[in-house]
Amino acid sequence: MAKNRNQRLLCRQIRERELSLMAFIFKNPLVILFISSLIFFLMFFYYKQGEFSAQYDPSYWKDRYEHSQYKLPLSKRGIGDDALYAYGGYIVMKGGDPTKIVFDKPGFGIVGIGIFITLFNNPIFSGLFFGLGSLFVFYFLVKKLFADTFSAVFASTLFLFNPVFFSHLSLSLLDVMQLFFFLLCFYCFTFVASSKKNVPLFIFLSAFFLGLSAQTKIPFFLPLVLIIQTGFILKKRSWNGIMFYAFGGVASLVLSSLIYLYHNYSFIDFLRIQKHIVSIYQASQLHLHPEAIWQFIFTGFFPNVSTREPLFIEEWTLLLPLITVLALVSIVHLIRYDKKLSWVKGMGIFVLLTLVLLTVIPVYPRYLLIIFPFLCFFAVLYI
């Protein structure tokens, strides 16, 4: 009898400890994010261990580049954008001219990938670094906007576990790097919008990070952000704020131009190169498919840029249309009933205008990444 009593007592103590542990976890949502993220990254690295342990072979990629569509237009040995950016980054870090390999993208992002090849001898660590950085910045951005840890964790979890985002963690593309600086811009500007006083440092940093984002790849969203952010600064009647905003933009240009100045280009040459990059994009022969981005969001199919044949995009899940619908309903509700010109409302207007822009310009599915975290934010805001 005494033995059975002791066993029941032990079982009761174990159940109490389990319940207290569960209560602690649910009272501390950061623990949920940490545990789920840890499990996710353990699985991610397990399946991607071959890619992360691989060493960059410049001889192999030089041969691939020399026989690719970039050197031989009719070549059947094409290479993807990630391979091109990685090889361009490697050449730049070895002292090569930043305009010779990747001539249609700003040099700042290419140098960023080259740095990771120099440090880790593997370009995909750039995707991992800027991807994790984007996740952390997004969490703190949402936490400041919500002032609620659980909602911030929920939005961050939606963001992390969607292939639209995490597929970039093992690629040497420029999109996630651009997103990282873009989120930093919005995070800094949140302090500007929420403060009744002038905060020149955050105004400067907002423009600085926006400039770095624009110098990573073609910033189709740049005019929208400039109009919205300068509108908020002017609303405060802060001419000093406009001056600091301009200084931040100029500082980002100066930093981005250093790689060109190193190769004996002048700052005027650097500006001409930027103009040339924009002209390449404007003169591209990509066909406009107005339904393309919406077809991808709601069905997972995306028309081939040449043949219009629908191709299924593996990064699509049912969560994407659900998040998009909830976010759009949330934004419309906010615009309709919130009479104040709040920063959250400004973010919603930015998302709507960007979706319109993605409808009227030639796009690829990965272009959606720049607003995907904001879709997660507004979906959680509605819930």
CSV table of C-alpha atoms in Angstrom, one decimal:
chain,number,residue,atom,x,y,z
A,1,MET,CA,0.0,0.0,0.0
A,2,ALA,CA,2.8,2.4,0.9
A,3,LYS,CA,4.5,1.6,-2.4
A,4,ASN,CA,1.4,2.3,-4.4
A,5,ARG,CA,0.9,5.6,-2.5
A,6,ASN,CA,4.4,6.7,-3.3
A,7,GLN,CA,3.9,5.8,-7.0
A,8,ARG,CA,0.7,7.9,-7.1
A,9,LEU,CA,2.5,10.8,-5.3
A,10,LEU,CA,5.4,10.6,-7.8
A,11,CYS,CA,3.0,10.6,-10.8
A,12,ARG,CA,1.1,13.6,-9.3
A,13,GLN,CA,4.4,15.5,-8.9
A,14,ILE,CA,5.4,14.7,-12.5
A,15,ARG,CA,2.0,15.9,-13.8
A,16,GLU,CA,2.3,19.1,-11.7
A,17,ARG,CA,5.7,19.8,-13.1
A,18,GLU,CA,4.5,19.2,-16.7
A,19,LEU,CA,1.6,21.5,-16.2
A,20,SER,CA,3.8,24.2,-14.7
A,21,LEU,CA,6.2,23.8,-17.6
A,22,MET,CA,3.4,24.2,-20.1
A,23,ALA,CA,2.0,27.2,-18.2
A,24,PHE,CA,5.5,28.8,-18.3
A,25,ILE,CA,5.8,28.2,-22.0
A,26,PHE,CA,2.4,29.7,-22.9
A,27,LYS,CA,3.0,32.7,-20.6
A,28,ASN,CA,6.4,33.3,-22.3
A,29,PRO,CA,5.6,33.1,-26.1
A,30,LEU,CA,9.3,33.9,-26.9
A,31,VAL,CA,10.0,30.4,-25.6
A,32,ILE,CA,7.6,29.0,-28.2
A,33,LEU,CA,9.3,31.0,-31.0
A,34,PHE,CA,12.8,29.8,-29.7
A,35,ILE,CA,11.8,26.1,-29.5
A,36,SER,CA,10.0,26.1,-32.8
A,37,SER,CA,12.8,28.0,-34.5
A,38,LEU,CA,15.4,25.7,-33.0
A,39,ILE,CA,13.6,22.6,-34.3
A,40,PHE,CA,13.1,24.2,-37.7
A,41,PHE,CA,16.8,25.1,-38.1
A,42,LEU,CA,18.0,21.7,-36.9
A,43,MET,CA,15.8,20.1,-39.6
A,44,PHE,CA,16.8,22.8,-42.1
A,45,PHE,CA,20.6,22.3,-41.6
A,46,TYR,CA,20.1,18.5,-41.6
A,47,TYR,CA,18.6,18.6,-45.1
A,48,LYS,CA,20.9,21.3,-46.3
A,49,GLN,CA,24.1,20.1,-44.7
A,50,GLY,CA,25.6,19.3,-48.1
A,51,GLU,CA,25.0,22.8,-49.5
A,52,PHE,CA,26.4,24.5,-46.4
A,53,SER,CA,29.5,22.3,-46.2
A,54,ALA,CA,30.3,22.7,-49.9
A,55,GLN,CA,33.4,24.8,-50.8
A,56,TYR,CA,33.2,27.4,-53.5
A,57,ASP,CA,35.0,26.3,-56.6
A,58,PRO,CA,36.0,29.4,-58.7
A,59,SER,CA,37.4,27.3,-61.6
A,60,TYR,CA,34.2,25.4,-62.0
A,61,TRP,CA,32.0,28.5,-61.9
A,62,LYS,CA,34.3,30.4,-64.2
A,63,ASP,CA,33.8,27.7,-66.8
A,64,ARG,CA,30.1,27.7,-66.1
A,65,TYR,CA,29.9,31.5,-66.6
A,66,GLU,CA,32.1,31.5,-69.7
A,67,HIS,CA,29.7,29.0,-71.3
A,68,SER,CA,26.5,30.4,-70.0
A,69,GLN,CA,23.8,32.6,-71.6
A,70,TYR,CA,25.6,35.7,-70.3
A,71,LYS,CA,28.6,35.1,-72.6
A,72,LEU,CA,27.0,32.9,-75.3
A,73,PRO,CA,23.3,34.0,-75.9
A,74,LEU,CA,22.4,30.7,-77.5
A,75,SER,CA,24.1,28.5,-74.9
A,76,LYS,CA,22.2,25.6,-73.4
A,77,ARG,CA,24.4,25.6,-70.3
A,78,GLY,CA,22.6,28.4,-68.5
A,79,ILE,CA,23.2,29.4,-64.9
A,80,GLY,CA,20.8,30.9,-62.4
A,81,ASP,CA,20.9,34.4,-60.8
A,82,ASP,CA,22.3,33.0,-57.6
A,83,ALA,CA,25.3,31.5,-59.4
A,84,LEU,CA,25.8,34.7,-61.3
A,85,TYR,CA,25.8,36.9,-58.2
A,86,ALA,CA,28.1,34.5,-56.4
A,87,TYR,CA,30.6,34.5,-59.2
A,88,GLY,CA,30.4,38.2,-59.6
A,89,GLY,CA,30.9,38.7,-55.8
A,90,TYR,CA,34.0,36.4,-56.0
A,91,ILE,CA,35.5,38.4,-58.8
A,92,VAL,CA,34.9,41.7,-57.1
A,93,MET,CA,36.5,40.5,-53.9
A,94,LYS,CA,39.5,39.4,-55.9
A,95,GLY,CA,39.9,42.9,-57.3
A,96,GLY,CA,37.7,42.6,-60.4
A,97,ASP,CA,35.6,45.4,-61.9
A,98,PRO,CA,32.1,45.4,-60.4
A,99,THR,CA,30.5,46.3,-63.7
A,100,LYS,CA,32.0,43.4,-65.7
A,101,ILE,CA,30.1,40.3,-64.5
A,102,VAL,CA,26.9,41.5,-63.0
A,103,PHE,CA,26.3,44.7,-65.0
A,104,ASP,CA,22.5,45.0,-64.4
A,105,LYS,CA,22.6,45.2,-60.6
A,106,PRO,CA,24.1,47.7,-58.1
A,107,GLY,CA,27.5,46.6,-56.8
A,108,PHE,CA,26.6,46.8,-53.1
A,109,GLY,CA,24.7,43.6,-53.0
A,110,ILE,CA,27.2,41.7,-55.1
A,111,VAL,CA,30.0,42.8,-52.8
A,112,GLY,CA,27.9,41.6,-49.8
A,113,ILE,CA,27.7,38.1,-51.3
A,114,GLY,CA,31.5,38.2,-52.1
A,115,ILE,CA,32.3,39.0,-48.5
A,116,PHE,CA,30.6,35.7,-47.4
A,117,ILE,CA,32.6,33.8,-50.0
A,118,THR,CA,35.7,35.3,-48.5
A,119,LEU,CA,34.7,34.5,-44.9
A,120,PHE,CA,33.1,31.1,-45.4
A,121,ASN,CA,34.1,30.0,-48.9
A,122,ASN,CA,30.4,29.5,-49.5
A,123,PRO,CA,28.0,32.2,-50.9
A,124,ILE,CA,24.8,30.8,-49.5
A,125,PHE,CA,25.8,31.9,-46.0
A,126,SER,CA,24.8,35.4,-47.2
A,127,GLY,CA,21.2,34.1,-47.5
A,128,LEU,CA,21.3,32.6,-44.0
A,129,PHE,CA,22.8,35.7,-42.4
A,130,PHE,CA,20.4,38.2,-44.0
A,131,GLY,CA,17.5,35.9,-43.6
A,132,LEU,CA,18.0,35.5,-39.8
A,133,GLY,CA,18.7,39.2,-39.6
A,134,SER,CA,15.4,39.9,-41.4
A,135,LEU,CA,13.5,37.6,-38.9
A,136,PHE,CA,15.0,39.4,-35.9
A,137,VAL,CA,14.3,42.9,-37.2
A,138,PHE,CA,10.8,41.9,-38.2
A,139,TYR,CA,10.1,40.5,-34.7
A,140,PHE,CA,11.3,43.8,-33.0
A,141,LEU,CA,9.4,45.9,-35.5
A,142,VAL,CA,6.1,44.0,-34.9
A,143,LYS,CA,6.7,44.0,-31.1
A,144,LYS,CA,7.0,47.8,-31.1
A,145,LEU,CA,3.9,48.2,-33.2
A,146,PHE,CA,1.8,45.7,-31.3
A,147,ALA,CA,3.4,46.3,-27.8
A,148,ASP,CA,2.4,42.6,-27.4
A,149,THR,CA,4.9,39.8,-27.3
A,150,PHE,CA,2.5,37.0,-28.2
A,151,SER,CA,1.3,38.8,-31.4
A,152,ALA,CA,4.9,39.6,-32.4
A,153,VAL,CA,5.8,35.9,-31.9
A,154,PHE,CA,2.7,34.8,-33.9
A,155,ALA,CA,3.5,37.1,-36.8
A,156,SER,CA,7.2,36.1,-36.8
A,157,THR,CA,6.3,32.4,-36.8
A,158,LEU,CA,4.0,32.9,-39.8
A,159,PHE,CA,6.9,34.7,-41.5
A,160,LEU,CA,9.6,32.1,-40.7
A,161,PHE,CA,7.7,29.0,-41.6
A,162,ASN,CA,6.5,30.1,-45.0
A,163,PRO,CA,8.6,28.9,-48.0
A,164,VAL,CA,8.2,32.3,-49.6
A,165,PHE,CA,10.8,33.4,-47.0
A,166,PHE,CA,12.8,30.4,-45.7
A,167,SER,CA,13.5,29.2,-49.3
A,168,HIS,CA,15.9,32.2,-49.5
A,169,LEU,CA,18.0,31.0,-46.5
A,170,SER,CA,20.1,28.7,-48.7
A,171,LEU,CA,20.4,30.9,-51.8
A,172,SER,CA,22.9,33.6,-52.7
A,173,LEU,CA,20.2,35.9,-54.1
A,174,LEU,CA,19.8,39.6,-53.5
A,175,ASP,CA,16.1,39.6,-52.4
A,176,VAL,CA,16.6,38.7,-48.7
A,177,MET,CA,19.5,41.1,-48.4
A,178,GLN,CA,17.3,43.9,-49.7
A,179,LEU,CA,14.5,42.8,-47.3
A,180,PHE,CA,16.9,43.0,-44.4
A,181,PHE,CA,17.8,46.7,-45.0
A,182,PHE,CA,14.2,47.5,-45.9
A,183,LEU,CA,12.9,46.2,-42.6
A,184,LEU,CA,15.7,48.1,-40.8
A,185,CYS,CA,14.4,51.2,-42.6
A,186,PHE,CA,10.8,50.6,-41.4
A,187,TYR,CA,11.9,49.7,-37.9
A,188,CYS,CA,13.9,53.0,-37.5
A,189,PHE,CA,11.0,55.0,-39.0
A,190,THR,CA,8.6,53.5,-36.4
A,191,PHE,CA,10.5,55.6,-33.8
A,192,VAL,CA,10.1,58.7,-36.0
A,193,ALA,CA,6.4,58.2,-36.5
A,194,SER,CA,5.7,57.4,-32.8
A,195,SER,CA,7.7,60.3,-31.4
A,196,LYS,CA,6.1,63.7,-30.9
A,197,LYS,CA,9.6,65.2,-31.0
A,198,ASN,CA,12.1,65.4,-33.8
A,199,VAL,CA,14.4,62.3,-33.7
A,200,PRO,CA,17.2,63.1,-36.2
A,201,LEU,CA,19.2,59.9,-35.7
A,202,PHE,CA,16.3,57.6,-36.6
A,203,ILE,CA,15.3,59.9,-39.5
A,204,PHE,CA,18.9,59.6,-40.8
A,205,LEU,CA,19.0,55.8,-40.3
A,206,SER,CA,15.7,55.3,-42.0
A,207,ALA,CA,16.9,57.0,-45.1
A,208,PHE,CA,20.3,55.3,-44.8
A,209,PHE,CA,18.9,51.8,-44.7
A,210,LEU,CA,16.4,52.6,-47.4
A,211,GLY,CA,19.3,53.7,-49.6
A,212,LEU,CA,21.2,50.5,-48.9
A,213,SER,CA,18.1,48.5,-49.7
A,214,ALA,CA,17.8,50.4,-53.0
A,215,GLN,CA,21.5,49.8,-53.7
A,216,THR,CA,21.1,46.0,-53.3
A,217,LYS,CA,18.8,45.5,-56.3
A,218,ILE,CA,16.4,47.6,-58.4
A,219,PRO,CA,14.1,49.3,-55.9
A,220,PHE,CA,10.7,49.3,-57.7
A,221,PHE,CA,9.1,50.3,-54.3
A,222,LEU,CA,11.4,53.3,-53.7
A,223,PRO,CA,9.1,56.1,-54.8
A,224,LEU,CA,6.2,54.8,-52.7
A,225,VAL,CA,8.4,54.7,-49.5
A,226,LEU,CA,9.9,58.1,-50.2
A,227,ILE,CA,6.4,59.7,-50.6
A,228,ILE,CA,5.0,58.1,-47.4
A,229,GLN,CA,8.0,58.7,-45.2
A,230,THR,CA,8.6,62.3,-46.3
A,231,GLY,CA,4.9,62.9,-45.9
A,232,PHE,CA,5.1,61.9,-42.2
A,233,ILE,CA,8.2,64.1,-41.7
A,234,LEU,CA,6.5,67.1,-43.3
A,235,LYS,CA,3.4,66.4,-41.2
A,236,LYS,CA,5.6,67.2,-38.2
A,237,ARG,CA,6.7,70.4,-39.9
A,238,SER,CA,10.2,69.3,-39.4
A,239,TRP,CA,12.5,70.9,-42.1
A,240,ASN,CA,15.5,69.7,-40.1
A,241,GLY,CA,14.0,66.2,-40.4
A,242,ILE,CA,13.9,66.5,-44.2
A,243,MET,CA,17.6,67.6,-44.1
A,244,PHE,CA,18.6,64.6,-42.0
A,245,TYR,CA,16.6,62.3,-44.3
A,246,ALA,CA,18.4,63.7,-47.3
A,247,PHE,CA,21.8,63.2,-45.5
A,248,GLY,CA,20.9,59.6,-44.8
A,249,GLY,CA,20.2,58.9,-48.4
A,250,VAL,CA,23.4,60.6,-49.5
A,251,ALA,CA,25.4,58.6,-47.0
A,252,SER,CA,24.1,55.3,-48.3
A,253,LEU,CA,25.1,56.4,-51.9
A,254,VAL,CA,28.6,57.3,-50.7
A,255,LEU,CA,29.0,53.9,-48.9
A,256,SER,CA,27.7,52.1,-52.0
A,257,SER,CA,30.0,54.0,-54.3
A,258,LEU,CA,33.2,53.0,-52.5
A,259,ILE,CA,33.7,49.8,-54.5
A,260,TYR,CA,33.5,51.9,-57.7
A,261,LEU,CA,35.8,54.6,-56.4
A,262,TYR,CA,38.3,51.8,-55.5
A,263,HIS,CA,38.3,50.9,-59.2
A,264,ASN,CA,39.0,54.5,-60.2
A,265,TYR,CA,35.5,55.5,-61.1
A,266,SER,CA,34.4,58.9,-60.0
A,267,PHE,CA,31.2,59.6,-58.0
A,268,ILE,CA,29.6,61.0,-61.2
A,269,ASP,CA,30.5,57.7,-63.0
A,270,PHE,CA,28.9,55.8,-60.1
A,271,LEU,CA,25.7,57.8,-60.6
A,272,ARG,CA,25.8,57.2,-64.4
A,273,ILE,CA,26.2,53.5,-63.7
A,274,GLN,CA,23.0,53.6,-61.6
A,275,LYS,CA,21.2,55.3,-64.4
A,276,HIS,CA,22.4,52.7,-66.8
A,277,ILE,CA,21.2,49.9,-64.6
A,278,VAL,CA,17.7,51.5,-64.5
A,279,SER,CA,17.7,51.9,-68.3
A,280,ILE,CA,18.6,48.2,-68.7
A,281,TYR,CA,15.5,47.2,-66.7
A,282,GLN,CA,13.3,49.7,-68.6
A,283,ALA,CA,14.5,48.3,-71.9
A,284,SER,CA,14.0,44.6,-70.9
A,285,GLN,CA,11.9,42.5,-73.2
A,286,LEU,CA,10.0,40.8,-70.4
A,287,HIS,CA,6.3,40.5,-71.2
A,288,LEU,CA,3.8,41.9,-68.8
A,289,HIS,CA,1.4,39.4,-67.3
A,290,PRO,CA,-1.0,41.5,-65.1
A,291,GLU,CA,-2.5,38.4,-63.5
A,292,ALA,CA,0.8,36.8,-62.7
A,293,ILE,CA,1.4,37.8,-59.1
A,294,TRP,CA,-2.2,37.1,-58.2
A,295,GLN,CA,-2.2,33.8,-60.0
A,296,PHE,CA,0.9,32.9,-57.9
A,297,ILE,CA,-0.7,34.0,-54.6
A,298,PHE,CA,-4.0,32.2,-55.0
A,299,THR,CA,-3.0,29.1,-57.1
A,300,GLY,CA,0.7,28.6,-56.9
A,301,PHE,CA,1.1,28.8,-60.6
A,302,PHE,CA,3.1,31.4,-62.4
A,303,PRO,CA,3.2,32.0,-66.2
A,304,ASN,CA,6.5,31.4,-68.0
A,305,VAL,CA,8.0,34.8,-68.9
A,306,SER,CA,8.3,33.7,-72.5
A,307,THR,CA,5.7,31.1,-73.3
A,308,ARG,CA,3.0,32.0,-70.7
A,309,GLU,CA,2.8,28.3,-69.9
A,310,PRO,CA,1.8,28.1,-66.2
A,311,LEU,CA,4.5,26.6,-64.0
A,312,PHE,CA,3.8,25.5,-60.4
A,313,ILE,CA,6.1,27.3,-57.9
A,314,GLU,CA,7.2,24.9,-55.1
A,315,GLU,CA,7.4,27.7,-52.5
A,316,TRP,CA,3.6,28.1,-52.6
A,317,THR,CA,1.4,26.8,-49.8
A,318,LEU,CA,-2.2,27.3,-48.8
A,319,LEU,CA,-1.1,29.7,-46.1
A,320,LEU,CA,-0.1,32.3,-48.7
A,321,PRO,CA,-3.6,33.1,-50.0
A,322,LEU,CA,-5.0,32.9,-46.5
A,323,ILE,CA,-2.4,35.4,-45.1
A,324,THR,CA,-3.0,37.7,-48.1
A,325,VAL,CA,-6.8,37.8,-47.8
A,326,LEU,CA,-6.6,38.4,-44.0
A,327,ALA,CA,-4.0,41.2,-44.6
A,328,LEU,CA,-6.1,42.9,-47.3
A,329,VAL,CA,-9.2,42.8,-45.2
A,330,SER,CA,-7.2,44.2,-42.3
A,331,ILE,CA,-5.8,47.0,-44.3
A,332,VAL,CA,-9.1,48.0,-45.9
A,333,HIS,CA,-10.7,48.0,-42.5
A,334,LEU,CA,-7.9,50.1,-41.1
A,335,ILE,CA,-8.1,52.7,-43.9
A,336,ARG,CA,-11.8,52.9,-43.7
A,337,TYR,CA,-12.3,53.3,-39.9
A,338,ASP,CA,-9.0,54.8,-38.7
A,339,LYS,CA,-9.3,58.5,-39.3
A,340,LYS,CA,-5.8,59.3,-38.1
A,341,LEU,CA,-2.8,59.1,-40.4
A,342,SER,CA,-1.0,56.6,-38.3
A,343,TRP,CA,2.3,54.9,-39.3
A,344,VAL,CA,0.5,51.5,-39.4
A,345,LYS,CA,-2.0,53.0,-41.8
A,346,GLY,CA,0.9,54.3,-43.9
A,347,MET,CA,2.3,50.8,-44.0
A,348,GLY,CA,-1.0,49.4,-45.1
A,349,ILE,CA,-1.2,51.9,-47.9
A,350,PHE,CA,2.4,50.9,-48.9
A,351,VAL,CA,1.3,47.3,-49.1
A,352,LEU,CA,-1.7,48.0,-51.3
A,353,LEU,CA,0.2,50.3,-53.7
A,354,THR,CA,3.0,47.7,-54.0
A,355,LEU,CA,0.5,45.0,-54.9
A,356,VAL,CA,-0.9,47.3,-57.5
A,357,LEU,CA,2.7,48.0,-58.8
A,358,LEU,CA,3.4,44.3,-58.9
A,359,THR,CA,0.3,44.0,-61.1
A,360,VAL,CA,1.5,46.5,-63.7
A,361,ILE,CA,5.2,45.6,-64.1
A,362,PRO,CA,6.9,42.4,-65.2
A,363,VAL,CA,7.6,40.4,-62.1
A,364,TYR,CA,8.9,37.1,-60.7
A,365,PRO,CA,7.4,35.3,-57.7
A,366,ARG,CA,10.3,36.3,-55.4
A,367,TYR,CA,9.4,40.0,-55.8
A,368,LEU,CA,6.6,39.3,-53.3
A,369,LEU,CA,9.2,38.8,-50.6
A,370,ILE,CA,9.6,42.5,-50.0
A,371,ILE,CA,6.0,42.9,-48.7
A,372,PHE,CA,5.5,39.4,-47.3
A,373,PRO,CA,6.4,40.2,-43.7
A,374,PHE,CA,3.9,43.1,-43.8
A,375,LEU,CA,1.2,40.7,-45.0
A,376,CYS,CA,2.0,38.5,-42.0
A,377,PHE,CA,1.8,41.6,-39.7
A,378,PHE,CA,-1.6,42.8,-41.0
A,379,ALA,CA,-3.0,39.2,-41.0
A,380,VAL,CA,-2.2,38.9,-37.3
A,381,LEU,CA,-3.5,42.4,-36.7
A,382,TYR,CA,-6.9,41.4,-38.2
A,383,ILE,CA,-7.0,38.2,-36.1
